[in-house]
Amino acid sequence: MRKLKIIEFQKLELLYIQLVVRIILAFLIIQLVFLTAEMKMYLSCIYCPLVYLFLVQKNNYFLNEINYRVVSIQVSVYLVTVLLSVVSSRYVFAVWILIYFITYIIAINIELNKQTILKTQSNSNYLISLFRLWIILALFYTVLRIVEMYYGSLFSWSTKNIGIEIVLVNILFTAGVLCSLKKVKRTLEQQRKNSISCHNLRTEIIVFFNTSDLYLDPKFSITDLARILNRQKGDISRVINRELNRSFYLLVAQYRINYAKYMLLAPHPSSINAIVKQCGFHSRSTFYKYFQEFVGCKPYEFRNEHFEKDAERHNTNNNLMK
C-alpha cells in the first residue's frame, strides 16, 4: 500500500508539473512574438513565481488550501517586473531584474532544502532542470545587456537576436520536457496498475492461507498455489517476496506452525510425531527448527507453559469463589 501511495503522490505532482510547464511554454511563445516584433515586455520571468509556488505546494504535499496571500505577492511582483520592462529605463530594469533573479534563486533553494520526498520518488527534477537552464541563460542575457549599455555591442549581432535565440532554446527544451512528462505519466499509470494487482494478489494469498488447509499437504508447492488462484507462479513468488517479506516456503512453514500451535493446545493433543506429520513437515528436526524460529521455544515448552497458565488461572478463580 505504501508503494501505491507514493505512486498516487507522484501522479498528483506530475499533474502540477505539467500545468506549470504548459503555462511556461505559452509565455515563452508569447515572449518570442514580442521579441520578434521588437516590443518591450519581459514575460518569460514567469518561470520564477511558478516554480516557487509549485515547490511551496509540493512541500505541503498538495494538501493545504492555496495561500492566496503568497500567490498575490508573487503575481504583484511579476506584474511590477513586466511593467518596469515596458516603462522604465534599461538601467533601472537591469538592476531590478538582477535583484528579482537573486531573490528567487534564494527562495527556491530554501524550498528545495525543505523537501522530504526522496529524489527517486519525485518528478520535480524535470521542472527544476528547466528553471536552472532558463536562469543561467536569462542571467547571461541580462549581463550582456548591462555590458552593452556601458561599452556598446561586443558582438557582431545585437542582444535582441541573442534574446530570441535564448527564448527559442528554452521553447525547445520545454517542449522536450513536456514529451518526457507524458512518458512518465504512462509509466506511472502502468506502475499503479501493477501495484493494485500486487495488492489484490497479496490479499488473495492471505485469504487462501487463512481459509484453506491445503498447505498442510507435504507436497504442497507454489505451483499448486498458482493453479488454485489462477495466477502466474512468478507473480505469486514476487508478491510474497516483496509484499510479505519472505519466501514461499517460509510463509508455508509459518502457517503450518500456527496450525501446530492449535493442535498442541487441543484438549487431547496428539504426540509430537503425529503433529509433525499432520502439519506437513517432512521431519521432526525441520518442525523444531521452524517452531523455535516463529514461537521462540520448543513445542513441549509451549504446551507446558500454556497448561501452567491455565492451571494458575483456574486456581485464582477458585480462590475468588471461596
mmCIF file of C-alpha atoms in Angstrom:
data_model
loop_
_atom_site.group_PDB
_atom_site.id
_atom_site.type_symbol
_atom_site.label_atom_id
_atom_site.label_comp_id
_atom_site.label_asym_id
_atom_site.label_seq_id
_atom_site.Cartn_x
_atom_site.Cartn_y
_atom_site.Cartn_z
ATOM 1 C CA MET A 1 0.000 0.000 0.000
ATOM 2 C CA ARG A 2 2.925 2.358 0.718
ATOM 3 C CA LYS A 3 4.128 1.956 -2.864
ATOM 4 C CA LEU A 4 0.628 2.732 -4.161
ATOM 5 C CA LYS A 5 0.503 5.914 -2.042
ATOM 6 C CA ILE A 6 3.873 7.017 -3.434
ATOM 7 C CA ILE A 7 2.621 6.449 -6.993
ATOM 8 C CA GLU A 8 -0.567 8.440 -6.291
ATOM 9 C CA PHE A 9 1.540 11.321 -4.931
ATOM 10 C CA GLN A 10 3.805 11.164 -7.992
ATOM 11 C CA LYS A 11 0.749 11.329 -10.272
ATOM 12 C CA LEU A 12 -0.597 14.389 -8.442
ATOM 13 C CA GLU A 13 2.834 16.006 -8.549
ATOM 14 C CA LEU A 14 3.066 15.262 -12.268
ATOM 15 C CA LEU A 15 -0.261 17.000 -12.951
ATOM 16 C CA TYR A 16 1.033 20.154 -11.254
ATOM 17 C CA ILE A 17 4.341 19.963 -13.147
ATOM 18 C CA GLN A 18 2.576 19.546 -16.494
ATOM 19 C CA LEU A 19 0.351 22.543 -15.739
ATOM 20 C CA VAL A 20 3.342 24.717 -14.785
ATOM 21 C CA VAL A 21 5.368 23.651 -17.843
ATOM 22 C CA ARG A 22 2.437 24.308 -20.206
ATOM 23 C CA ILE A 23 1.980 27.822 -18.762
ATOM 24 C CA ILE A 24 5.711 28.476 -19.106
ATOM 25 C CA LEU A 25 5.689 27.241 -22.717
ATOM 26 C CA ALA A 26 2.761 29.541 -23.556
ATOM 27 C CA PHE A 27 4.531 32.556 -22.035
ATOM 28 C CA LEU A 28 7.768 31.712 -23.861
ATOM 29 C CA ILE A 29 5.934 31.605 -27.208
ATOM 30 C CA ILE A 30 4.312 34.982 -26.478
ATOM 31 C CA GLN A 31 7.717 36.326 -25.427
ATOM 32 C CA LEU A 32 9.186 35.158 -28.739
ATOM 33 C CA VAL A 33 6.451 37.015 -30.637
ATOM 34 C CA PHE A 34 7.125 40.199 -28.652
ATOM 35 C CA LEU A 35 10.891 39.981 -29.218
ATOM 36 C CA THR A 36 10.417 39.414 -32.937
ATOM 37 C CA ALA A 37 8.079 42.435 -33.101
ATOM 38 C CA GLU A 38 10.609 44.459 -31.037
ATOM 39 C CA MET A 39 8.084 45.027 -28.256
ATOM 40 C CA LYS A 40 9.499 45.712 -24.791
ATOM 41 C CA MET A 41 7.749 43.264 -22.491
ATOM 42 C CA TYR A 42 9.623 40.740 -20.355
ATOM 43 C CA LEU A 43 7.128 37.875 -19.870
ATOM 44 C CA SER A 44 9.431 34.862 -19.557
ATOM 45 C CA CYS A 45 10.331 35.709 -15.931
ATOM 46 C CA ILE A 46 7.039 33.934 -15.083
ATOM 47 C CA TYR A 47 9.375 30.962 -14.501
ATOM 48 C CA CYS A 48 10.367 32.236 -11.056
ATOM 49 C CA PRO A 49 6.977 32.639 -9.334
ATOM 50 C CA LEU A 50 5.554 29.484 -10.938
ATOM 51 C CA VAL A 51 8.449 27.269 -9.816
ATOM 52 C CA TYR A 52 8.426 28.844 -6.346
ATOM 53 C CA LEU A 53 4.658 28.344 -5.872
ATOM 54 C CA PHE A 54 4.911 24.764 -7.129
ATOM 55 C CA LEU A 55 7.605 23.933 -4.558
ATOM 56 C CA VAL A 56 5.615 25.580 -1.746
ATOM 57 C CA GLN A 57 2.582 23.445 -2.604
ATOM 58 C CA LYS A 58 4.698 20.318 -3.004
ATOM 59 C CA ASN A 59 6.289 20.781 0.422
ATOM 60 C CA ASN A 60 2.738 20.852 1.802
ATOM 61 C CA TYR A 61 2.059 17.582 -0.102
ATOM 62 C CA PHE A 62 -0.528 19.473 -2.205
ATOM 63 C CA LEU A 63 -2.930 19.039 0.724
ATOM 64 C CA ASN A 64 -3.291 22.546 2.093
ATOM 65 C CA GLU A 65 -5.508 25.174 0.526
ATOM 66 C CA ILE A 66 -3.762 27.674 -1.720
ATOM 67 C CA ASN A 67 -2.230 30.507 0.283
ATOM 68 C CA TYR A 68 -3.749 33.444 -1.601
ATOM 69 C CA ARG A 69 -1.534 35.921 0.227
ATOM 70 C CA VAL A 70 1.594 34.219 -1.108
ATOM 71 C CA VAL A 71 0.061 33.941 -4.579
ATOM 72 C CA SER A 72 -0.952 37.619 -4.619
ATOM 73 C CA ILE A 73 2.582 38.656 -3.635
ATOM 74 C CA GLN A 74 4.097 36.573 -6.448
ATOM 75 C CA VAL A 75 1.617 37.916 -9.005
ATOM 76 C CA SER A 76 2.195 41.512 -7.849
ATOM 77 C CA VAL A 77 5.988 41.201 -8.097
ATOM 78 C CA TYR A 78 5.693 39.614 -11.527
ATOM 79 C CA LEU A 79 3.361 42.350 -12.810
ATOM 80 C CA VAL A 80 5.719 45.039 -11.471
ATOM 81 C CA THR A 81 8.568 43.318 -13.329
ATOM 82 C CA VAL A 82 6.610 43.236 -16.587
ATOM 83 C CA LEU A 83 5.576 46.884 -16.121
ATOM 84 C CA LEU A 84 9.159 48.002 -15.462
ATOM 85 C CA SER A 85 10.299 46.180 -18.596
ATOM 86 C CA VAL A 86 7.953 48.438 -20.571
ATOM 87 C CA VAL A 87 8.141 51.853 -18.870
ATOM 88 C CA SER A 88 11.493 52.039 -17.045
ATOM 89 C CA SER A 89 14.929 52.801 -18.387
ATOM 90 C CA ARG A 90 17.203 49.938 -19.394
ATOM 91 C CA TYR A 91 19.471 50.596 -16.403
ATOM 92 C CA VAL A 92 16.653 50.561 -13.820
ATOM 93 C CA PHE A 93 15.168 47.406 -15.283
ATOM 94 C CA ALA A 94 18.552 45.652 -15.407
ATOM 95 C CA VAL A 95 19.128 46.361 -11.709
ATOM 96 C CA TRP A 96 15.584 45.265 -10.830
ATOM 97 C CA ILE A 97 15.782 42.009 -12.801
ATOM 98 C CA LEU A 98 19.083 41.075 -11.151
ATOM 99 C CA ILE A 99 17.516 41.592 -7.706
ATOM 100 C CA TYR A 100 14.464 39.638 -8.910
ATOM 101 C CA PHE A 101 16.588 36.677 -10.046
ATOM 102 C CA ILE A 102 18.789 36.555 -6.941
ATOM 103 C CA THR A 103 15.798 36.758 -4.595
ATOM 104 C CA TYR A 104 14.001 33.906 -6.340
ATOM 105 C CA ILE A 105 17.124 31.764 -6.570
ATOM 106 C CA ILE A 106 17.494 32.020 -2.785
ATOM 107 C CA ALA A 107 13.767 31.436 -2.132
ATOM 108 C CA ILE A 108 13.603 28.423 -4.457
ATOM 109 C CA ASN A 109 16.726 26.854 -2.929
ATOM 110 C CA ILE A 110 15.199 27.271 0.540
ATOM 111 C CA GLU A 111 12.074 25.409 -0.618
ATOM 112 C CA LEU A 112 14.210 22.710 -2.254
ATOM 113 C CA ASN A 113 16.059 22.132 1.031
ATOM 114 C CA LYS A 114 12.697 21.617 2.794
ATOM 115 C CA GLN A 115 11.780 18.672 0.580
ATOM 116 C CA THR A 116 11.290 15.387 2.417
ATOM 117 C CA ILE A 117 10.410 13.277 -0.620
ATOM 118 C CA LEU A 118 13.337 11.275 -1.990
ATOM 119 C CA LYS A 119 14.569 12.405 -5.398
ATOM 120 C CA THR A 120 13.958 8.922 -6.727
ATOM 121 C CA GLN A 121 10.295 9.308 -5.774
ATOM 122 C CA SER A 122 9.869 12.766 -7.293
ATOM 123 C CA ASN A 123 9.486 14.092 -10.834
ATOM 124 C CA SER A 124 10.108 17.743 -9.946
ATOM 125 C CA ASN A 125 13.690 17.439 -11.241
ATOM 126 C CA TYR A 126 12.296 17.993 -14.729
ATOM 127 C CA LEU A 127 10.927 21.383 -13.690
ATOM 128 C CA ILE A 128 13.986 22.335 -11.623
ATOM 129 C CA SER A 129 16.304 21.475 -14.533
ATOM 130 C CA LEU A 130 14.237 23.698 -16.832
ATOM 131 C CA PHE A 131 14.368 26.535 -14.300
ATOM 132 C CA ARG A 132 18.145 26.261 -13.911
ATOM 133 C CA LEU A 133 18.646 26.315 -17.672
ATOM 134 C CA TRP A 134 16.431 29.372 -18.011
ATOM 135 C CA ILE A 135 18.006 31.243 -15.075
ATOM 136 C CA ILE A 136 21.531 30.677 -16.453
ATOM 137 C CA LEU A 137 20.541 31.906 -19.913
ATOM 138 C CA ALA A 138 18.482 34.796 -18.501
ATOM 139 C CA LEU A 139 21.358 35.967 -16.286
ATOM 140 C CA PHE A 140 23.722 35.683 -19.235
ATOM 141 C CA TYR A 141 21.361 37.814 -21.346
ATOM 142 C CA THR A 142 20.921 40.402 -18.581
ATOM 143 C CA VAL A 143 24.675 40.758 -18.066
ATOM 144 C CA LEU A 144 25.128 41.170 -21.831
ATOM 145 C CA ARG A 145 22.574 43.971 -21.846
ATOM 146 C CA ILE A 146 24.275 45.732 -18.932
ATOM 147 C CA VAL A 147 27.655 45.464 -20.673
ATOM 148 C CA GLU A 148 26.091 46.750 -23.893
ATOM 149 C CA MET A 149 24.679 49.781 -22.049
ATOM 150 C CA TYR A 150 28.147 50.841 -20.878
ATOM 151 C CA TYR A 151 30.529 49.566 -23.549
ATOM 152 C CA GLY A 152 28.379 49.148 -26.612
ATOM 153 C CA SER A 153 27.868 45.949 -28.578
ATOM 154 C CA LEU A 154 30.636 43.390 -28.087
ATOM 155 C CA PHE A 155 29.435 41.101 -30.852
ATOM 156 C CA SER A 156 28.507 41.414 -34.485
ATOM 157 C CA TRP A 157 24.884 40.602 -33.584
ATOM 158 C CA SER A 158 22.590 42.514 -31.226
ATOM 159 C CA THR A 159 21.315 41.416 -27.827
ATOM 160 C CA LYS A 160 17.869 41.281 -29.420
ATOM 161 C CA ASN A 161 18.976 38.380 -31.618
ATOM 162 C CA ILE A 162 20.619 36.713 -28.629
ATOM 163 C CA GLY A 163 17.346 37.106 -26.672
ATOM 164 C CA ILE A 164 15.388 35.458 -29.499
ATOM 165 C CA GLU A 165 17.846 32.559 -29.621
ATOM 166 C CA ILE A 166 17.673 32.108 -25.832
ATOM 167 C CA VAL A 167 13.866 32.011 -25.915
ATOM 168 C CA LEU A 168 13.959 29.525 -28.822
ATOM 169 C CA VAL A 169 16.320 27.245 -26.884
ATOM 170 C CA ASN A 170 14.002 27.399 -23.870
ATOM 171 C CA ILE A 171 10.955 26.643 -26.018
ATOM 172 C CA LEU A 172 12.654 23.569 -27.485
ATOM 173 C CA PHE A 173 13.753 22.279 -24.086
ATOM 174 C CA THR A 174 10.336 22.972 -22.546
ATOM 175 C CA ALA A 175 8.575 21.127 -25.365
ATOM 176 C CA GLY A 176 11.010 18.230 -24.878
ATOM 177 C CA VAL A 177 10.255 18.131 -21.153
ATOM 178 C CA LEU A 178 6.518 18.033 -21.897
ATOM 179 C CA CYS A 179 7.059 14.983 -24.124
ATOM 180 C CA SER A 180 9.143 13.328 -21.382
ATOM 181 C CA LEU A 181 6.423 14.031 -18.812
ATOM 182 C CA LYS A 182 3.872 12.255 -20.999
ATOM 183 C CA LYS A 183 6.103 9.167 -20.999
ATOM 184 C CA VAL A 184 6.482 9.428 -17.218
ATOM 185 C CA LYS A 185 2.694 9.626 -16.887
ATOM 186 C CA ARG A 186 2.249 6.423 -18.902
ATOM 187 C CA THR A 187 4.899 4.703 -16.779
ATOM 188 C CA LEU A 188 3.170 5.791 -13.556
ATOM 189 C CA GLU A 189 -0.167 4.506 -14.842
ATOM 190 C CA GLN A 190 1.405 1.121 -15.549
ATOM 191 C CA GLN A 191 3.108 1.072 -12.129
ATOM 192 C CA ARG A 192 -0.211 1.926 -10.480
ATOM 193 C CA LYS A 193 -1.960 -0.952 -12.263
ATOM 194 C CA ASN A 194 0.843 -3.334 -11.277
ATOM 195 C CA SER A 195 0.743 -2.108 -7.670
ATOM 196 C CA ILE A 196 -3.036 -2.586 -7.440
ATOM 197 C CA SER A 197 -2.675 -6.052 -8.989
ATOM 198 C CA CYS A 198 0.058 -6.938 -6.460
ATOM 199 C CA HIS A 199 -2.087 -5.712 -3.582
ATOM 200 C CA ASN A 200 -5.058 -7.775 -4.779
ATOM 201 C CA LEU A 201 -2.870 -10.858 -5.202
ATOM 202 C CA ARG A 202 -1.417 -10.334 -1.728
ATOM 203 C CA THR A 203 -4.963 -10.314 -0.340
ATOM 204 C CA GLU A 204 -5.844 -13.489 -2.275
ATOM 205 C CA ILE A 205 -2.766 -15.282 -0.894
ATOM 206 C CA ILE A 206 -3.541 -14.306 2.711
ATOM 207 C CA VAL A 207 -7.206 -15.283 2.335
ATOM 208 C CA PHE A 208 -6.178 -18.669 0.923
ATOM 209 C CA PHE A 209 -3.888 -19.486 3.846
ATOM 210 C CA ASN A 210 -6.475 -18.284 6.376
ATOM 211 C CA THR A 211 -9.354 -20.274 4.924
ATOM 212 C CA SER A 212 -7.775 -23.414 3.465
ATOM 213 C CA ASP A 213 -5.747 -26.295 4.893
ATOM 214 C CA LEU A 214 -4.278 -27.471 1.587
ATOM 215 C CA TYR A 215 -0.902 -26.070 2.648
ATOM 216 C CA LEU A 216 -0.733 -28.917 5.229
ATOM 217 C CA ASP A 217 -0.075 -31.353 2.375
ATOM 218 C CA PRO A 218 3.688 -32.141 2.473
ATOM 219 C CA LYS A 219 3.777 -31.922 -1.330
ATOM 220 C CA PHE A 220 2.087 -28.505 -1.462
ATOM 221 C CA SER A 221 4.111 -26.178 -3.711
ATOM 222 C CA ILE A 222 3.964 -22.731 -5.252
ATOM 223 C CA THR A 223 2.793 -24.396 -8.473
ATOM 224 C CA ASP A 224 -0.273 -25.709 -6.608
ATOM 225 C CA LEU A 225 -0.990 -22.252 -5.198
ATOM 226 C CA ALA A 226 -0.667 -20.681 -8.665
ATOM 227 C CA ARG A 227 -3.122 -23.245 -10.072
ATOM 228 C CA ILE A 228 -5.642 -22.677 -7.252
ATOM 229 C CA LEU A 229 -5.503 -18.853 -7.537
ATOM 230 C CA ASN A 230 -5.276 -18.983 -11.347
ATOM 231 C CA ARG A 231 -2.194 -16.758 -11.302
ATOM 232 C CA GLN A 232 1.316 -16.899 -12.704
ATOM 233 C CA LYS A 233 3.835 -18.632 -10.462
ATOM 234 C CA GLY A 234 6.319 -15.790 -10.946
ATOM 235 C CA ASP A 235 3.747 -13.181 -9.854
ATOM 236 C CA ILE A 236 2.952 -15.121 -6.673
ATOM 237 C CA SER A 237 6.629 -15.537 -5.820
ATOM 238 C CA ARG A 238 7.299 -11.831 -6.444
ATOM 239 C CA VAL A 239 4.358 -10.657 -4.300
ATOM 240 C CA ILE A 240 5.265 -12.973 -1.412
ATOM 241 C CA ASN A 241 8.886 -11.792 -1.523
ATOM 242 C CA ARG A 242 8.125 -8.069 -1.840
ATOM 243 C CA GLU A 243 4.809 -7.624 -0.065
ATOM 244 C CA LEU A 244 5.100 -10.254 2.679
ATOM 245 C CA ASN A 245 8.905 -10.058 3.018
ATOM 246 C CA ARG A 246 9.550 -13.797 2.998
ATOM 247 C CA SER A 247 9.903 -16.759 0.682
ATOM 248 C CA PHE A 248 7.025 -19.062 -0.251
ATOM 249 C CA TYR A 249 8.423 -21.935 1.826
ATOM 250 C CA LEU A 250 8.886 -19.711 4.868
ATOM 251 C CA LEU A 251 5.278 -18.499 4.536
ATOM 252 C CA VAL A 252 4.006 -22.087 4.338
ATOM 253 C CA ALA A 253 6.137 -23.050 7.351
ATOM 254 C CA GLN A 254 4.716 -20.134 9.361
ATOM 255 C CA TYR A 255 1.113 -21.194 8.725
ATOM 256 C CA ARG A 256 1.964 -24.820 9.471
ATOM 257 C CA ILE A 257 3.476 -23.775 12.807
ATOM 258 C CA ASN A 258 0.332 -21.746 13.591
ATOM 259 C CA TYR A 259 -1.698 -24.888 12.941
ATOM 260 C CA ALA A 260 0.694 -26.905 15.132
ATOM 261 C CA LYS A 261 0.163 -24.442 17.997
ATOM 262 C CA TYR A 262 -3.579 -25.017 17.689
ATOM 263 C CA MET A 263 -3.070 -28.790 17.809
ATOM 264 C CA LEU A 264 -0.715 -28.567 20.794
ATOM 265 C CA LEU A 265 -3.373 -26.691 22.776
ATOM 266 C CA ALA A 266 -6.175 -29.147 21.965
ATOM 267 C CA PRO A 267 -7.852 -30.828 24.989
ATOM 268 C CA HIS A 268 -6.355 -34.184 23.965
ATOM 269 C CA PRO A 269 -3.278 -33.271 21.921
ATOM 270 C CA SER A 270 -1.594 -35.776 19.651
ATOM 271 C CA SER A 271 2.021 -36.757 20.048
ATOM 272 C CA ILE A 272 4.728 -34.504 18.618
ATOM 273 C CA ASN A 273 5.487 -37.030 15.876
ATOM 274 C CA ALA A 274 1.835 -37.135 14.858
ATOM 275 C CA ILE A 275 1.619 -33.327 14.834
ATOM 276 C CA VAL A 276 4.756 -33.132 12.672
ATOM 277 C CA LYS A 277 3.115 -35.346 10.033
ATOM 278 C CA GLN A 278 -0.309 -33.689 10.246
ATOM 279 C CA CYS A 279 1.231 -30.229 9.746
ATOM 280 C CA GLY A 280 3.025 -31.298 6.564
ATOM 281 C CA PHE A 281 6.633 -31.314 7.775
ATOM 282 C CA HIS A 282 8.944 -33.965 6.402
ATOM 283 C CA SER A 283 10.988 -34.358 9.580
ATOM 284 C CA ARG A 284 10.875 -33.671 13.306
ATOM 285 C CA SER A 285 14.079 -31.593 13.091
ATOM 286 C CA THR A 286 12.557 -29.251 10.475
ATOM 287 C CA PHE A 287 9.449 -28.862 12.629
ATOM 288 C CA TYR A 288 11.530 -27.976 15.697
ATOM 289 C CA LYS A 289 13.632 -25.550 13.699
ATOM 290 C CA TYR A 290 10.633 -23.531 12.438
ATOM 291 C CA PHE A 291 8.782 -23.760 15.760
ATOM 292 C CA GLN A 292 11.792 -22.244 17.519
ATOM 293 C CA GLU A 293 12.036 -19.545 14.827
ATOM 294 C CA PHE A 294 8.385 -18.458 14.903
ATOM 295 C CA VAL A 295 7.391 -19.148 18.529
ATOM 296 C CA GLY A 296 10.709 -18.768 20.318
ATOM 297 C CA CYS A 297 10.597 -22.034 22.271
ATOM 298 C CA LYS A 298 10.264 -25.788 21.799
ATOM 299 C CA PRO A 299 6.820 -27.386 21.238
ATOM 300 C CA TYR A 300 6.609 -29.138 24.619
ATOM 301 C CA GLU A 301 7.723 -25.914 26.377
ATOM 302 C CA PHE A 302 4.975 -24.024 24.621
ATOM 303 C CA ARG A 303 2.353 -26.615 25.617
ATOM 304 C CA ASN A 304 3.547 -26.844 29.253
ATOM 305 C CA GLU A 305 3.644 -23.072 29.632
ATOM 306 C CA HIS A 306 0.100 -22.778 28.336
ATOM 307 C CA PHE A 307 -1.234 -25.514 30.635
ATOM 308 C CA GLU A 308 0.542 -23.938 33.630
ATOM 309 C CA LYS A 309 -1.098 -20.605 32.902
ATOM 310 C CA ASP A 310 -4.483 -22.303 32.609
ATOM 311 C CA ALA A 311 -3.916 -24.040 35.932
ATOM 312 C CA GLU A 312 -2.936 -20.777 37.627
ATOM 313 C CA ARG A 313 -5.986 -19.059 36.181
ATOM 314 C CA HIS A 314 -8.220 -21.929 37.369
ATOM 315 C CA ASN A 315 -6.775 -21.771 40.913
ATOM 316 C CA THR A 316 -7.243 -17.991 41.008
ATOM 317 C CA ASN A 317 -10.887 -18.305 40.017
ATOM 318 C CA ASN A 318 -11.449 -20.998 42.697
ATOM 319 C CA ASN A 319 -9.932 -18.771 45.367
ATOM 320 C CA LEU A 320 -12.161 -15.913 44.331
ATOM 321 C CA MET A 321 -15.241 -18.180 44.593
ATOM 322 C CA LYS A 322 -14.453 -19.118 48.200
#
